[in-house]
mmCIF file of C-alpha atoms in Angstrom:
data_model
loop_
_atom_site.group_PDB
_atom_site.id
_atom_site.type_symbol
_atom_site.label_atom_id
_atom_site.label_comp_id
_atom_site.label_asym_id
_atom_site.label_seq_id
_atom_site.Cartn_x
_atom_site.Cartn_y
_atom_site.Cartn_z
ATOM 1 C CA UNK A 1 -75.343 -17.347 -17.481
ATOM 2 C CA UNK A 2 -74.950 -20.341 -15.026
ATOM 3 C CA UNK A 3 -75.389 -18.728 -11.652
ATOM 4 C CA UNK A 4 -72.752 -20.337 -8.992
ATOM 5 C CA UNK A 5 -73.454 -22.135 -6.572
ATOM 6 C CA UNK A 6 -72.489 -21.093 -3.058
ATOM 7 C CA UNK A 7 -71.564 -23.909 -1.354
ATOM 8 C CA UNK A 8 -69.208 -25.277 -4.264
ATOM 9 C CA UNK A 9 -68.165 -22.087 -5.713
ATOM 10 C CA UNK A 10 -68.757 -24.119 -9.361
ATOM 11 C CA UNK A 11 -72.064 -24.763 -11.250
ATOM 12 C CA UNK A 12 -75.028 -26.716 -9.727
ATOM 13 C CA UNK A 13 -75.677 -29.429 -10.647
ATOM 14 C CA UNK A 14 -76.992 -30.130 -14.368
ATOM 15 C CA UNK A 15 -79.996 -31.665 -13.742
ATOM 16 C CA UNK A 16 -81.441 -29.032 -11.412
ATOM 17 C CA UNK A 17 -79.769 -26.576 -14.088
ATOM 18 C CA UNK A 18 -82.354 -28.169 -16.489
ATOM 19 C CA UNK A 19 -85.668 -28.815 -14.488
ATOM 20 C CA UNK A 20 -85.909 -24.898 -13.740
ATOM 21 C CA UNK A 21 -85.520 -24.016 -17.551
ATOM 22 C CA UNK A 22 -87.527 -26.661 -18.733
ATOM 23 C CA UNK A 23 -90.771 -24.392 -18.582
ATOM 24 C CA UNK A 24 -88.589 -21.752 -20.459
ATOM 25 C CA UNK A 25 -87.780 -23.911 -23.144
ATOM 26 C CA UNK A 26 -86.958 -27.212 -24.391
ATOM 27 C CA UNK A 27 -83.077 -28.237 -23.982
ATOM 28 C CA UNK A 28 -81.267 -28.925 -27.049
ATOM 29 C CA UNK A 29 -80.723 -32.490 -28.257
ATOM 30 C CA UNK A 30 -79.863 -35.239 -25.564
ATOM 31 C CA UNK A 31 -76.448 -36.639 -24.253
ATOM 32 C CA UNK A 32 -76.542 -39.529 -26.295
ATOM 33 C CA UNK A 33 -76.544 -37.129 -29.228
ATOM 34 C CA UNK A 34 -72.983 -36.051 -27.987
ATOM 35 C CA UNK A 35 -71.106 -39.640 -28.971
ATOM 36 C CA UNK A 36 -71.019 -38.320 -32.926
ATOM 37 C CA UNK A 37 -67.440 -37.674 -35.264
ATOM 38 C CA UNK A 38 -65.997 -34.336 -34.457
ATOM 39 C CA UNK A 39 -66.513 -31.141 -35.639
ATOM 40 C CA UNK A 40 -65.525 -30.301 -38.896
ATOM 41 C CA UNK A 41 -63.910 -27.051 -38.132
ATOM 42 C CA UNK A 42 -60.331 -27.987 -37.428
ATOM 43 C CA UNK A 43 -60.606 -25.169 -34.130
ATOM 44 C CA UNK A 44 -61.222 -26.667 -31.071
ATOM 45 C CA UNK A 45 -63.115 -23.526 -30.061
ATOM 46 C CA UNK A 46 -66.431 -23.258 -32.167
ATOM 47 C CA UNK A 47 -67.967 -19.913 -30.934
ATOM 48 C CA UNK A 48 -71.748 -20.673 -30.280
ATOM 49 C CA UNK A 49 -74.174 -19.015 -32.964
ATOM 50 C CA UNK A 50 -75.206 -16.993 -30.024
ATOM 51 C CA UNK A 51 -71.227 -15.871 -29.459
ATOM 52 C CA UNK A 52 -70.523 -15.241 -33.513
ATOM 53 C CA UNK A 53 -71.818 -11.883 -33.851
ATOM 54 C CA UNK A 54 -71.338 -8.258 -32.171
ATOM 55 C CA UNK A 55 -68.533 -9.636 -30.035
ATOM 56 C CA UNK A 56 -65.471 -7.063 -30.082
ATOM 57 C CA UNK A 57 -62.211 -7.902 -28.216
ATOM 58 C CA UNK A 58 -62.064 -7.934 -24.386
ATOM 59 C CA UNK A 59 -60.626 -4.428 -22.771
ATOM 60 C CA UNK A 60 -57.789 -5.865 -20.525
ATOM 61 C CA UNK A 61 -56.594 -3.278 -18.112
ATOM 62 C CA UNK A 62 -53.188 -3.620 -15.973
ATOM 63 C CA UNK A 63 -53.494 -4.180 -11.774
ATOM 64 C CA UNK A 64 -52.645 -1.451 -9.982
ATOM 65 C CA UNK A 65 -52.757 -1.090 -5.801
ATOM 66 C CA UNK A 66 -56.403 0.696 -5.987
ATOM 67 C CA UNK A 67 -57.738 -1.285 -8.523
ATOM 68 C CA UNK A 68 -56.887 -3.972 -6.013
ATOM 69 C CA UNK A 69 -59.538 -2.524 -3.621
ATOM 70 C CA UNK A 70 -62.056 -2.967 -5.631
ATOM 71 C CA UNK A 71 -65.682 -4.112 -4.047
ATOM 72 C CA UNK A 72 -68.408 -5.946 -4.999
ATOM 73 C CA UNK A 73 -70.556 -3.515 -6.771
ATOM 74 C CA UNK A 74 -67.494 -2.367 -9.216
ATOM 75 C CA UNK A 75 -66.685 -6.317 -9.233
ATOM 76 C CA UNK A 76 -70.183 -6.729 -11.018
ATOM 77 C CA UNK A 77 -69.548 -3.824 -13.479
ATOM 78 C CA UNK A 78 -66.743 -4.953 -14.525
ATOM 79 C CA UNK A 79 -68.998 -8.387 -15.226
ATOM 80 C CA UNK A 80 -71.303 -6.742 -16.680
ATOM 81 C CA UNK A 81 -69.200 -4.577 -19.347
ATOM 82 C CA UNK A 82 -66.637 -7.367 -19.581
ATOM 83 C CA UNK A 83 -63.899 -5.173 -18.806
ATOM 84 C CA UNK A 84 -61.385 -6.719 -16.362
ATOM 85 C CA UNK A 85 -58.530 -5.831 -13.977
ATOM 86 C CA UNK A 86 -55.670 -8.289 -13.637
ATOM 87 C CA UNK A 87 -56.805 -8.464 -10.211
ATOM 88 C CA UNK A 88 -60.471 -8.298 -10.237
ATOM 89 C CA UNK A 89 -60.346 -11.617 -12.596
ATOM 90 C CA UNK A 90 -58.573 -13.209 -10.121
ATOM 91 C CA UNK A 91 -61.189 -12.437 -7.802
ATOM 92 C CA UNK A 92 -63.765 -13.717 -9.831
ATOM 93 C CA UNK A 93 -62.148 -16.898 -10.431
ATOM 94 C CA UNK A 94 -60.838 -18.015 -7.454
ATOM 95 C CA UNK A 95 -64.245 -19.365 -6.086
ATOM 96 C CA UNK A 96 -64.575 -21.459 -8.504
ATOM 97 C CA UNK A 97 -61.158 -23.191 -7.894
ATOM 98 C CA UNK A 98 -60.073 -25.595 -5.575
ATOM 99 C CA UNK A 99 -57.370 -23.937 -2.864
ATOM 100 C CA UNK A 100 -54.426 -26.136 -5.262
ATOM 101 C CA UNK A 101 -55.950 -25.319 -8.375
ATOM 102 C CA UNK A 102 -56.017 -21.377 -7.556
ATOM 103 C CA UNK A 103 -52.391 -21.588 -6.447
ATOM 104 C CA UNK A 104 -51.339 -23.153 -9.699
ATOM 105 C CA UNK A 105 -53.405 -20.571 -11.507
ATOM 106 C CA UNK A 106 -51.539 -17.920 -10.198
ATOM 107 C CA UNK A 107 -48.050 -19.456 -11.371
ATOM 108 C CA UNK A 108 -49.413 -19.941 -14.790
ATOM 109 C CA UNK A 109 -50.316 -16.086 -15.100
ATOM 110 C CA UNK A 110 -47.098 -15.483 -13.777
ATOM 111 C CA UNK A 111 -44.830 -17.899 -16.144
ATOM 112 C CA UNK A 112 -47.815 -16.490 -19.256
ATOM 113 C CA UNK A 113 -46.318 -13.098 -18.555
ATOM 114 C CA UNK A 114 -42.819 -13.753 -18.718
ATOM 115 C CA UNK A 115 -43.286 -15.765 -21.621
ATOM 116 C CA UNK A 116 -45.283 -13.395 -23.691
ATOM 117 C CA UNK A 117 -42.793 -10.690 -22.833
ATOM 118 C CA UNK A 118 -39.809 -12.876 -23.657
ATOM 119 C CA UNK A 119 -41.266 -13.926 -27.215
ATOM 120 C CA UNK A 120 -42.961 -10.659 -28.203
ATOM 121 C CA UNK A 121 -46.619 -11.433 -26.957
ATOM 122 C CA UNK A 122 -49.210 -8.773 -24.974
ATOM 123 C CA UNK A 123 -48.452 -10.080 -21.190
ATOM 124 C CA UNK A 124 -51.565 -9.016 -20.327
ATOM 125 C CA UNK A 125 -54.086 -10.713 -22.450
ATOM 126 C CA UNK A 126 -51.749 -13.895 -21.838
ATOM 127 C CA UNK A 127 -52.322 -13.530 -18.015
ATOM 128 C CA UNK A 128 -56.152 -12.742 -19.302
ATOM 129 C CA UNK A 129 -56.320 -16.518 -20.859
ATOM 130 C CA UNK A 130 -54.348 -18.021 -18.088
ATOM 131 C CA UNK A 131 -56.318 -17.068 -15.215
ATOM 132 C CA UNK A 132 -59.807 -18.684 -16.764
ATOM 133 C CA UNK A 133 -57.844 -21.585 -17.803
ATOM 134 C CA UNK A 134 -58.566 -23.802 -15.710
ATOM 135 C CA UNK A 135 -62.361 -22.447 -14.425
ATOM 136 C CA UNK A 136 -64.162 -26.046 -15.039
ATOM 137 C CA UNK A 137 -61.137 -27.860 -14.258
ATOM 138 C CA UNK A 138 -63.584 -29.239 -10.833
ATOM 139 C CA UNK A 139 -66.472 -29.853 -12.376
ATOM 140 C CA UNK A 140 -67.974 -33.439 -12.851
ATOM 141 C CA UNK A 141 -68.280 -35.333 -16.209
ATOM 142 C CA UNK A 142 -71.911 -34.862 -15.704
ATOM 143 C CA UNK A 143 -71.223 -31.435 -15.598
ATOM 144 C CA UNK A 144 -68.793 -31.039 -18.602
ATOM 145 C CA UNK A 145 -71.486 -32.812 -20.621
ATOM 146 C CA UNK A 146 -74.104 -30.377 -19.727
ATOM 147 C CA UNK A 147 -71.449 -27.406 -20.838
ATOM 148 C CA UNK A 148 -71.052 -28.905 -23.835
ATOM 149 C CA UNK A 149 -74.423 -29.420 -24.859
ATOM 150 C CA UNK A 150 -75.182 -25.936 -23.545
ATOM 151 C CA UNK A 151 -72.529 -24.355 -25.656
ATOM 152 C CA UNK A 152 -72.878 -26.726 -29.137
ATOM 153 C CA UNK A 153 -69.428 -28.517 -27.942
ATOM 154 C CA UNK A 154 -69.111 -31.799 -29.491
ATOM 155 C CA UNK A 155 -66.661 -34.081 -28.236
ATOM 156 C CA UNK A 156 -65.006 -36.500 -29.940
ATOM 157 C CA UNK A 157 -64.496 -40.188 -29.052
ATOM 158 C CA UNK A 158 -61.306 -40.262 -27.138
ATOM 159 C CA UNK A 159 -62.859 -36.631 -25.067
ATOM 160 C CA UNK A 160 -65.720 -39.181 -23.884
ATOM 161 C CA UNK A 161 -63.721 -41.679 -22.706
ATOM 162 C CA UNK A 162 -61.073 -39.172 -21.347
ATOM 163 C CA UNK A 163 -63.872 -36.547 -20.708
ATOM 164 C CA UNK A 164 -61.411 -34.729 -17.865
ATOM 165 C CA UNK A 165 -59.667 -33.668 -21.470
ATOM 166 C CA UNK A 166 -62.671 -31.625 -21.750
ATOM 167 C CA UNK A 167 -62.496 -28.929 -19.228
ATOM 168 C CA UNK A 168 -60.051 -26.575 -22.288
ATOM 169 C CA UNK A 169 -63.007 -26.594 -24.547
ATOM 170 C CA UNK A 170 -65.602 -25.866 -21.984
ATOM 171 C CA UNK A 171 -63.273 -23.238 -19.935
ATOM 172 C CA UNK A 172 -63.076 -21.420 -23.335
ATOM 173 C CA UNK A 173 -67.061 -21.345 -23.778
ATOM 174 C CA UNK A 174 -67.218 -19.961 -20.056
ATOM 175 C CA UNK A 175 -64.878 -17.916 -21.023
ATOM 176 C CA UNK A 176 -66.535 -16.385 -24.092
ATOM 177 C CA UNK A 177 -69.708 -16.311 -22.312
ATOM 178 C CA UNK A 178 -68.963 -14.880 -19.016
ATOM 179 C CA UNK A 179 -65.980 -12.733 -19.332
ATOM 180 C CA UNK A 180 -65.898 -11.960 -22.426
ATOM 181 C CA UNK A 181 -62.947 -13.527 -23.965
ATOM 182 C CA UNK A 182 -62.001 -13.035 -27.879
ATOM 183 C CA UNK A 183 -61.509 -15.900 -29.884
ATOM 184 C CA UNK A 184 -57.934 -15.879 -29.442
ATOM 185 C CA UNK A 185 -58.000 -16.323 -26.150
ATOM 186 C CA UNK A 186 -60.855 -18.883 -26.614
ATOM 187 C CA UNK A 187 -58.798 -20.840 -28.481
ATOM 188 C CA UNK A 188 -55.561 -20.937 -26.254
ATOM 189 C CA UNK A 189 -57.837 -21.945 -23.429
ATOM 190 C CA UNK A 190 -59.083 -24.481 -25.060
ATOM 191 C CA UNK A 191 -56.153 -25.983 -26.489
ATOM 192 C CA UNK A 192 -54.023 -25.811 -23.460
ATOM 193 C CA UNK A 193 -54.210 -29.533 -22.938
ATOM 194 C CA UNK A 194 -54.284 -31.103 -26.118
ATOM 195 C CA UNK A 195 -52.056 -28.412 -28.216
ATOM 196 C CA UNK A 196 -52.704 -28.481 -31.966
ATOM 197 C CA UNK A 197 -51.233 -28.025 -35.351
ATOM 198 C CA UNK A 198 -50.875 -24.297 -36.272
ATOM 199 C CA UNK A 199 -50.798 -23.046 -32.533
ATOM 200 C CA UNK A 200 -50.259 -19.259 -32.446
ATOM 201 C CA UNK A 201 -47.741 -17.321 -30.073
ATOM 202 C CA UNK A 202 -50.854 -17.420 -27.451
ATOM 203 C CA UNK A 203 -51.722 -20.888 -27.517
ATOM 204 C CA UNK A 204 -47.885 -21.732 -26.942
ATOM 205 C CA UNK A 205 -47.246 -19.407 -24.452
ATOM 206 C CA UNK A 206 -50.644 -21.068 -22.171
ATOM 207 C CA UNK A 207 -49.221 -24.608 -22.940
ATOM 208 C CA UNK A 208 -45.815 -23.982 -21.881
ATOM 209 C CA UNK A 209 -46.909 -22.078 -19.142
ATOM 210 C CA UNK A 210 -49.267 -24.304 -17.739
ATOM 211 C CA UNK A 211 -46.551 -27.211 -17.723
ATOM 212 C CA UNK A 212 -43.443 -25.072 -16.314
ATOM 213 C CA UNK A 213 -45.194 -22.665 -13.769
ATOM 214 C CA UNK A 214 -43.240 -22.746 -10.098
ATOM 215 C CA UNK A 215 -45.536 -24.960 -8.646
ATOM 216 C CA UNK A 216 -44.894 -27.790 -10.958
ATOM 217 C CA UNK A 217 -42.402 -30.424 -9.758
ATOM 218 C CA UNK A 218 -41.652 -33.769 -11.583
ATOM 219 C CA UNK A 219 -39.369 -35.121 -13.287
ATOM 220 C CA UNK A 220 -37.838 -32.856 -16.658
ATOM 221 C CA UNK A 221 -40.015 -29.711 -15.194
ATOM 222 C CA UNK A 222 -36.513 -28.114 -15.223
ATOM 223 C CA UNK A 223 -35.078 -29.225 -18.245
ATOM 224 C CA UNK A 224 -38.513 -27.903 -19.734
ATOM 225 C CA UNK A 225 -37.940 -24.191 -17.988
ATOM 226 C CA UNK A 226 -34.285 -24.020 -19.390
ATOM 227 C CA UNK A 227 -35.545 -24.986 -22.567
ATOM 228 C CA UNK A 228 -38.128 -22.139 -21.974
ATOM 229 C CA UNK A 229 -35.915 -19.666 -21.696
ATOM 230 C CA UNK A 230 -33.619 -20.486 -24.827
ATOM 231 C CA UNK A 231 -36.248 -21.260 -27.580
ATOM 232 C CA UNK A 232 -40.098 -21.289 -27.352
ATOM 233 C CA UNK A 233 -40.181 -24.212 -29.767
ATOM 234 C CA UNK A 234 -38.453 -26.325 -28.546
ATOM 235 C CA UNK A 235 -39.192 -26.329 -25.323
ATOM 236 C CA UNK A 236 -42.913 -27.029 -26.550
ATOM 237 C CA UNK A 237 -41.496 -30.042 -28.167
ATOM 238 C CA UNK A 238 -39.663 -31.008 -25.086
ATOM 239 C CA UNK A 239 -42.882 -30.977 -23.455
ATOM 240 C CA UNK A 240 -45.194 -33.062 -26.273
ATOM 241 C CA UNK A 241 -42.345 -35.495 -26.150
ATOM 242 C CA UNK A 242 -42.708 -35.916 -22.577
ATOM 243 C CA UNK A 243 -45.787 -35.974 -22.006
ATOM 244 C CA UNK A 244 -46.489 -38.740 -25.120
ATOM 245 C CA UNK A 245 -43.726 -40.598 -23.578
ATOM 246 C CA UNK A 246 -45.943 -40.824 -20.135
ATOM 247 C CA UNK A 247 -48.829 -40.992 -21.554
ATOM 248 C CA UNK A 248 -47.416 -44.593 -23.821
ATOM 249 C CA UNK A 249 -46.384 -45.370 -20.254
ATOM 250 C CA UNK A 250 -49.871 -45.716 -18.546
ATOM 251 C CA UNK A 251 -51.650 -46.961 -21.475
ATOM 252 C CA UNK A 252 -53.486 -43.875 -21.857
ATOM 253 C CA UNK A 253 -55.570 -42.804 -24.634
ATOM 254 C CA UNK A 254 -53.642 -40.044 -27.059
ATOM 255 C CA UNK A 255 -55.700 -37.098 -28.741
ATOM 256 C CA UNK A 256 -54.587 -36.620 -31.704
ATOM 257 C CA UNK A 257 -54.439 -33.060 -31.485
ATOM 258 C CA UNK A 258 -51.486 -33.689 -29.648
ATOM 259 C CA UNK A 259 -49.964 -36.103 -31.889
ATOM 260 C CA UNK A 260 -50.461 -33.545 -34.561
ATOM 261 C CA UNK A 261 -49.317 -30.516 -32.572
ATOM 262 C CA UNK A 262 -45.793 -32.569 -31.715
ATOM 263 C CA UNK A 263 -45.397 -33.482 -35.626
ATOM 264 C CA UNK A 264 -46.335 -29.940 -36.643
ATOM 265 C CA UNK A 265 -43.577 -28.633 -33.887
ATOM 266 C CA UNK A 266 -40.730 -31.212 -35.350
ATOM 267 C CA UNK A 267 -41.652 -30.295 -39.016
ATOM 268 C CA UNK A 268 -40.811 -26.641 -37.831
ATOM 269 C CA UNK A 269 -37.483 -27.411 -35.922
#
């Protein structure tokens, strides 16, 4: 586990991450090595070996006024056994956010539990994925890298140029690693950006949550929430459509998850 660090609340810095384990053991293959084709496994989240095995499914417990009192010793039990409070994860998360990105957090655990109660989801492990979805959103490219190499994430080309893209894929390996998040939630974290063919109730409910919560405001944010509340589809679709259409706009680079979660979507409607 990557201890923070206090002064940033995030993870310090890679390369003093790697001079103190060097004597441990030798770091797996270099940067460079990173630039390769993707991963064959069409998931965006590829467990690490280490992850595979003897994980069961994260207890996820409802917040209740004394749970809400909770200090720092039962704060590091619950770390330790990976079970987790609605409001005890929000504890552990918010140092690692900026003050805006915590705020925005919070409305995408909010809109993730309407959502999932709307469409027939569990509330709670949506508000589970949506409060660590965002947990490396700060951290430097430098940084991302050293996640990925840590946690056998391979980017593909576009995620290197783009590499901000990357912060789904290495929020679900933190995820996994230090709270003890399933592979379903694993793989709605790490998809919330991109989307992708075959996206399960989860993985739409993050998406669409993370692009309608009240703290958004731009231009068709409230064509996209009406949509929301008539037809979880298409208000996904809405939202692909959208954001290709800005993306075309800026000359931005398009994964082609996305391109392929938007033609999955219309094949469907």
């Amino acid at each position: 586990m990557i201890a923070p660090s206090p002064d940033r609340g995030c993870w310090p810095a890679p390369k003093g991450v790697a001079l103190r384990r060097r004597r441990q053991r030798a770091l797996p293959s270099g940067l460079p090595a990173l630039r390769g084709q993707r991963q064959r496994d069409s998931s965006l989240w590829n467990p690490p070996r280490r992850l595979r095995a003897g994980r069961g499914p994260v207890r996820i417990e409802c917040f209740t006024n004394q749970q809400s009192k909770c200090g720092k010793a039962v704060l590091e039990m619950m770390t330790t056994e990976k079970i987790w409070t609605a409001e005890a994860l929000r504890q552990a998360v918010r140092p690692r956010l900026s003050g805006y990105r915590y705020t925005h957090t919070l409305g995408v655990e909010k809109a993730a539990r309407q959502l999932a109660a709307q469409y027939g989801g569990d509330p709670e492990r949506a508000a589970f994925a949506a409060l660590l979805h965002d947990i490396t959103k700060r951290l430097s490219k430098e940084e991302q890298l050293y996640l990925c190499e840590k946690y056998d994430i391979i980017p593909c080309d576009i995620e290197m140029q783009e590499w901000k893209m990357l912060h789904g894929r290495t929020a679900a390996a933190i995820a996994a690693a230090e709270y003890g998040a399933d592979a379903e939630i694993c793989e709605a974290i790490a998809c919330h950006t991109t989307g992708r063919a075959g996206m399960t109730l989860l993985d739409k409910v993050i998406y669409l949550a993370d692009y309608i919560e009240e703290n958004r405001d731009f231009d068709g944010v409230e064509r996209a929430r009406e949509l929301a509340r008539e037809s979880l589809d298409r208000a996904l679709l809405y939202c692909f459509n959208s954001s290709l259409t800005d993306l075309l706009a800026r000359d931005k680079l398009i994964h082609a998850d996305t391109v392929a979660a938007r033609n999955w979507l219309l094949e469907r409607a």
